[in-house]
C-alpha cells in the first residue's frame, strides 16, 4: 500500500471521465447507449473506492494515505417510479396460465415486490423462498451481505404456480431458462426487458427501476428508512436517503404510485 500515490483516487476519477458509457455492461443492446459515464455514476464508483480504502485502514490495520478527491457535480436525474397502471400493463404482457408467462411474472415481481437486484434474482435457489414463514432469503449478495424480505401475496401465488410446473430440489436454481435445466443469466433479463419495453411502451423500464419503485412505494406507504435500508441491502443510509424526498413529493400529491402488499407495513401499525 505504501507504493500508492496520494492522488490515486483523483486519477481514478479522471480515468472514469473518459470511460465509455455501458462498456461491457450486460444490459447494453447494440449501440443504443453512447457517450461517457454520468457524474452521478462516477460519484458512486468513487464512494466504493473510498469504502474499500477505509476497510483496509480500519479492519486490516494498514496505513493508507490519499488526498481527498474532488468529486464531479452530481448530475443525477429524477427517476420516476412506476405507476399502478404501468405495472398493470407489464402484468398483462404475460399469461399466468403458462410456465414461461409465470416465470417472467416472477422475475418482474421479485424486483418490484421484493426490491431484489438482477444478480439476486439470477442467484436465487428454490430453498430461498420460505412459503411457510412468508419471506425471501437473499444470501451473500452485494458486499457479501445476506438479508430477508417479506414475501408479498401476489408474488407467492406466482412462485407457487411456477414451481408446480416442475420437480425440484431445494438447491435448484429458482428461475430457469426456457430449456428448463439452467438458471437464467443477464442475457435472458436483457432480452426480456427489451421485449417488455417494446410491447408496453414503457420506455424507461429497466430492472433497477423496479427496485427503485419498491423503495419509493414503501416510503410512500409509511415505511421507515431503517427497514428500507435493511430490505435493500444498503451498507449505509447514503443511497437510501435519496428515496425520501421523492416519496414525500408523491405522498403530498397523492400520486397513484404502485402500492406494495400490506405485509410490508404490519410492523408499522
Protein backbone atom coordinates (compact mmCIF):
# COMPACT_ATOMS: atom_id res chain seq x y z
CA UNK A 1 0.00 0.00 0.00
CA UNK A 2 2.97 2.32 0.53
CA UNK A 3 3.54 2.45 -3.24
CA UNK A 4 0.13 4.04 -3.93
CA UNK A 5 0.26 7.66 -4.99
CA UNK A 6 -1.64 10.06 -2.68
CA UNK A 7 -3.70 11.30 -5.64
CA UNK A 8 -4.69 7.81 -6.81
CA UNK A 9 -8.40 8.40 -6.23
CA UNK A 10 -8.32 11.62 -8.23
CA UNK A 11 -6.50 9.77 -11.03
CA UNK A 12 -9.24 7.11 -10.93
CA UNK A 13 -11.90 9.81 -11.32
CA UNK A 14 -10.01 11.19 -14.31
CA UNK A 15 -9.93 7.70 -15.84
CA UNK A 16 -13.68 7.30 -15.34
CA UNK A 17 -14.40 10.58 -17.13
CA UNK A 18 -13.16 9.01 -20.39
CA UNK A 19 -14.66 5.56 -19.86
CA UNK A 20 -17.34 4.77 -22.48
CA UNK A 21 -20.83 4.51 -21.08
CA UNK A 22 -22.12 0.93 -20.65
CA UNK A 23 -18.78 -0.54 -21.77
CA UNK A 24 -19.09 -4.36 -21.36
CA UNK A 25 -22.37 -3.83 -19.48
CA UNK A 26 -24.64 -6.94 -19.57
CA UNK A 27 -27.74 -4.88 -20.38
CA UNK A 28 -26.27 -2.95 -23.30
CA UNK A 29 -28.16 -3.66 -26.52
CA UNK A 30 -26.19 -2.84 -29.66
CA UNK A 31 -25.11 0.81 -29.85
CA UNK A 32 -28.25 2.33 -28.34
CA UNK A 33 -26.23 3.79 -25.43
CA UNK A 34 -23.33 6.09 -26.27
CA UNK A 35 -21.21 8.72 -24.56
CA UNK A 36 -19.31 8.82 -21.27
CA UNK A 37 -20.31 7.92 -17.74
CA UNK A 38 -22.55 10.37 -15.91
CA UNK A 39 -21.14 12.33 -12.99
CA UNK A 40 -23.56 10.55 -10.64
CA UNK A 41 -22.13 7.18 -11.74
CA UNK A 42 -18.57 8.38 -11.21
CA UNK A 43 -19.53 9.56 -7.72
CA UNK A 44 -20.91 6.09 -6.90
CA UNK A 45 -17.74 4.36 -8.15
CA UNK A 46 -15.58 6.79 -6.17
CA UNK A 47 -17.54 6.20 -2.96
CA UNK A 48 -16.96 2.46 -3.39
CA UNK A 49 -13.19 3.02 -3.64
CA UNK A 50 -13.21 5.18 -0.51
CA UNK A 51 -15.13 2.47 1.37
CA UNK A 52 -12.53 -0.08 0.28
CA UNK A 53 -9.64 2.11 1.46
CA UNK A 54 -11.39 2.67 4.79
CA UNK A 55 -11.77 -1.09 5.17
CA UNK A 56 -8.04 -1.60 4.53
CA UNK A 57 -7.16 1.08 7.06
CA UNK A 58 -9.63 0.15 9.81
CA UNK A 59 -10.09 -3.63 9.50
CA UNK A 60 -6.70 -4.69 8.14
CA UNK A 61 -4.77 -2.07 10.12
CA UNK A 62 -2.82 -0.86 7.08
CA UNK A 63 -1.67 2.71 6.63
CA UNK A 64 -3.48 4.29 3.68
CA UNK A 65 -2.95 7.93 2.76
CA UNK A 66 -4.71 9.64 -0.11
CA UNK A 67 -5.79 13.16 -0.90
CA UNK A 68 -9.45 14.00 -0.53
CA UNK A 69 -10.75 13.77 -4.12
CA UNK A 70 -12.74 16.49 -5.86
CA UNK A 71 -15.96 14.78 -6.86
CA UNK A 72 -17.74 15.88 -10.06
CA UNK A 73 -21.03 17.75 -9.71
CA UNK A 74 -23.98 15.46 -9.16
CA UNK A 75 -25.97 15.37 -12.42
CA UNK A 76 -28.42 12.61 -11.50
CA UNK A 77 -31.91 12.99 -12.92
CA UNK A 78 -35.13 12.21 -11.12
CA UNK A 79 -36.06 8.62 -11.81
CA UNK A 80 -39.85 8.31 -11.87
CA UNK A 81 -41.23 5.18 -10.19
CA UNK A 82 -43.83 3.06 -11.91
CA UNK A 83 -47.49 3.97 -11.54
CA UNK A 84 -50.19 1.38 -10.89
CA UNK A 85 -51.48 1.44 -14.47
CA UNK A 86 -47.94 0.88 -15.79
CA UNK A 87 -47.45 -2.18 -13.60
CA UNK A 88 -50.83 -3.43 -14.77
CA UNK A 89 -49.61 -3.07 -18.36
CA UNK A 90 -46.48 -5.11 -17.52
CA UNK A 91 -48.55 -7.87 -15.95
CA UNK A 92 -50.89 -8.07 -18.94
CA UNK A 93 -48.00 -8.86 -21.26
CA UNK A 94 -47.66 -12.37 -19.81
CA UNK A 95 -50.17 -15.17 -19.33
CA UNK A 96 -50.26 -16.51 -15.79
CA UNK A 97 -51.56 -19.79 -17.19
CA UNK A 98 -48.27 -20.75 -18.90
CA UNK A 99 -44.92 -21.73 -17.44
CA UNK A 100 -42.95 -19.02 -19.25
CA UNK A 101 -45.57 -16.40 -18.50
CA UNK A 102 -45.37 -17.24 -14.81
CA UNK A 103 -41.58 -17.28 -14.92
CA UNK A 104 -41.49 -13.77 -16.34
CA UNK A 105 -44.05 -12.53 -13.82
CA UNK A 106 -41.88 -13.98 -11.05
CA UNK A 107 -38.83 -12.14 -12.38
CA UNK A 108 -40.69 -8.82 -12.54
CA UNK A 109 -42.28 -9.09 -9.12
CA UNK A 110 -39.18 -10.34 -7.31
CA UNK A 111 -37.70 -6.97 -8.26
CA UNK A 112 -40.90 -4.95 -7.86
CA UNK A 113 -42.37 -6.58 -4.73
CA UNK A 114 -39.10 -7.67 -3.14
CA UNK A 115 -36.61 -4.99 -4.16
CA UNK A 116 -34.16 -7.61 -5.48
CA UNK A 117 -31.24 -6.73 -7.74
CA UNK A 118 -30.82 -8.50 -11.09
CA UNK A 119 -27.96 -10.66 -9.83
CA UNK A 120 -30.01 -11.62 -6.77
CA UNK A 121 -32.90 -12.87 -8.91
CA UNK A 122 -30.45 -14.86 -11.03
CA UNK A 123 -28.82 -16.41 -7.95
CA UNK A 124 -31.96 -17.43 -6.06
CA UNK A 125 -32.40 -21.09 -5.11
CA UNK A 126 -35.73 -22.80 -4.50
CA UNK A 127 -34.84 -23.10 -0.82
CA UNK A 128 -34.59 -19.31 -0.54
CA UNK A 129 -38.36 -18.93 -0.84
CA UNK A 130 -39.81 -19.62 2.61
CA UNK A 131 -43.50 -20.06 1.88
CA UNK A 132 -44.35 -21.19 5.41
CA UNK A 133 -42.78 -18.14 7.05
CA UNK A 134 -43.57 -15.54 4.38
CA UNK A 135 -40.09 -14.33 3.49
CA UNK A 136 -37.39 -14.48 0.82
CA UNK A 137 -33.79 -15.13 1.82
CA UNK A 138 -31.08 -13.34 -0.17
CA UNK A 139 -27.71 -14.85 0.72
CA UNK A 140 -24.20 -13.50 0.17
CA UNK A 141 -25.31 -10.64 -2.05
CA UNK A 142 -23.55 -7.33 -2.74
CA UNK A 143 -20.74 -6.68 -0.25
CA UNK A 144 -21.27 -10.29 0.93
CA UNK A 145 -24.39 -9.29 2.86
CA UNK A 146 -27.40 -11.52 3.48
CA UNK A 147 -30.93 -10.36 4.28
CA UNK A 148 -34.58 -11.33 4.26
CA UNK A 149 -37.56 -9.52 2.73
CA UNK A 150 -41.28 -10.23 3.24
CA UNK A 151 -42.98 -12.42 0.64
CA UNK A 152 -45.82 -10.47 -0.96
CA UNK A 153 -49.05 -12.38 -1.51
CA UNK A 154 -49.25 -11.95 -5.30
CA UNK A 155 -45.58 -12.96 -5.66
CA UNK A 156 -46.25 -16.03 -3.52
CA UNK A 157 -49.02 -17.08 -5.93
CA UNK A 158 -46.81 -16.60 -8.99
CA UNK A 159 -43.92 -18.56 -7.44
CA UNK A 160 -46.13 -21.42 -6.26
CA UNK A 161 -47.78 -21.73 -9.67
CA UNK A 162 -44.42 -21.53 -11.47
CA UNK A 163 -42.86 -24.27 -9.32
CA UNK A 164 -45.90 -26.51 -9.91
CA UNK A 165 -44.64 -26.99 -13.47
CA UNK A 166 -41.57 -28.98 -12.44
CA UNK A 167 -39.93 -31.30 -9.96
CA UNK A 168 -37.22 -29.58 -7.98
CA UNK A 169 -34.71 -29.91 -5.19
CA UNK A 170 -34.04 -27.21 -2.58
CA UNK A 171 -30.66 -26.28 -4.09
CA UNK A 172 -32.00 -25.98 -7.65
CA UNK A 173 -31.99 -22.56 -9.28
CA UNK A 174 -35.37 -20.89 -8.79
CA UNK A 175 -35.73 -19.18 -12.19
CA UNK A 176 -34.77 -21.25 -15.23
CA UNK A 177 -34.16 -20.67 -18.91
CA UNK A 178 -36.68 -21.95 -21.44
CA UNK A 179 -34.78 -25.25 -21.65
CA UNK A 180 -35.80 -25.90 -18.06
CA UNK A 181 -32.38 -27.06 -16.90
CA UNK A 182 -30.22 -23.95 -16.47
CA UNK A 183 -30.52 -20.82 -14.36
CA UNK A 184 -31.27 -17.60 -16.21
CA UNK A 185 -28.44 -15.14 -16.83
CA UNK A 186 -28.05 -11.43 -17.60
CA UNK A 187 -28.69 -12.01 -21.30
CA UNK A 188 -32.11 -13.51 -20.51
CA UNK A 189 -33.01 -10.45 -18.44
CA UNK A 190 -31.68 -8.08 -21.10
CA UNK A 191 -33.83 -9.64 -23.82
CA UNK A 192 -36.87 -9.88 -21.53
CA UNK A 193 -36.84 -6.20 -20.61
CA UNK A 194 -36.18 -5.22 -24.23
CA UNK A 195 -39.37 -7.06 -25.23
CA UNK A 196 -41.40 -5.60 -22.36
CA UNK A 197 -40.40 -2.05 -23.32
CA UNK A 198 -41.39 -2.75 -26.91
CA UNK A 199 -44.75 -4.32 -26.01
CA UNK A 200 -45.84 -1.86 -23.30
CA UNK A 201 -44.32 1.40 -24.48
CA UNK A 202 -42.81 1.99 -21.01
CA UNK A 203 -39.51 3.17 -22.47
CA UNK A 204 -37.85 4.00 -19.14
CA UNK A 205 -38.26 0.43 -17.89
CA UNK A 206 -35.16 -1.44 -16.75
CA UNK A 207 -34.52 -3.86 -13.86
CA UNK A 208 -33.35 -1.22 -11.39
CA UNK A 209 -36.50 0.86 -11.96
CA UNK A 210 -38.50 -1.98 -10.37
CA UNK A 211 -36.25 -1.91 -7.30
CA UNK A 212 -36.50 1.91 -7.30
CA UNK A 213 -40.30 1.67 -7.40
CA UNK A 214 -40.24 -0.78 -4.50
CA UNK A 215 -38.25 1.69 -2.39
CA UNK A 216 -40.40 4.74 -3.20
CA UNK A 217 -43.64 2.80 -2.74
CA UNK A 218 -42.52 1.52 0.64
CA UNK A 219 -41.82 5.04 1.91
CA UNK A 220 -45.00 6.47 0.36
CA UNK A 221 -46.93 3.75 2.20
CA UNK A 222 -45.48 4.85 5.53
CA UNK A 223 -42.40 2.64 5.80
CA UNK A 224 -39.35 3.83 7.69
CA UNK A 225 -35.81 4.38 6.47
CA UNK A 226 -34.15 1.79 8.70
CA UNK A 227 -36.35 -1.07 7.49
CA UNK A 228 -35.92 0.05 3.88
CA UNK A 229 -32.13 0.11 4.20
CA UNK A 230 -32.21 -3.43 5.56
CA UNK A 231 -34.54 -4.71 2.84
CA UNK A 232 -32.49 -3.13 0.04
CA UNK A 233 -29.22 -4.41 1.50
CA UNK A 234 -27.57 -0.97 1.60
CA UNK A 235 -24.45 -0.70 3.74
CA UNK A 236 -25.33 2.84 4.89
CA UNK A 237 -28.03 5.50 4.50
CA UNK A 238 -26.33 7.49 1.72
CA UNK A 239 -28.19 5.79 -1.12
CA UNK A 240 -31.36 5.03 0.83
CA UNK A 241 -31.94 8.69 1.71
CA UNK A 242 -32.20 9.55 -1.98
CA UNK A 243 -35.67 7.98 -1.99
CA UNK A 244 -37.06 10.07 0.86
CA UNK A 245 -37.54 13.40 -0.96
CA UNK A 246 -39.25 11.75 -3.91
CA UNK A 247 -41.50 9.69 -1.66
CA UNK A 248 -42.54 12.82 0.25
CA UNK A 249 -43.42 14.57 -3.00
CA UNK A 250 -45.53 11.69 -4.26
CA UNK A 251 -47.28 11.37 -0.91
CA UNK A 252 -48.10 15.09 -0.97
CA UNK A 253 -49.52 14.81 -4.50
CA UNK A 254 -51.42 11.62 -3.61
CA UNK A 255 -49.97 10.13 -6.81
CA UNK A 256 -51.00 6.65 -7.89
CA UNK A 257 -47.57 5.07 -7.43
CA UNK A 258 -47.62 1.27 -7.43
CA UNK A 259 -48.66 0.05 -3.98
CA UNK A 260 -46.85 -2.70 -2.11
CA UNK A 261 -48.53 -5.57 -0.33
CA UNK A 262 -49.83 -4.91 3.21
CA UNK A 263 -47.31 -7.40 4.60
CA UNK A 264 -44.62 -4.72 4.38
CA UNK A 265 -46.47 -2.46 6.80
CA UNK A 266 -47.55 -4.88 9.52
CA UNK A 267 -44.69 -3.90 11.82
CA UNK A 268 -45.52 -0.21 11.45
CA UNK A 269 -49.07 -0.38 12.76
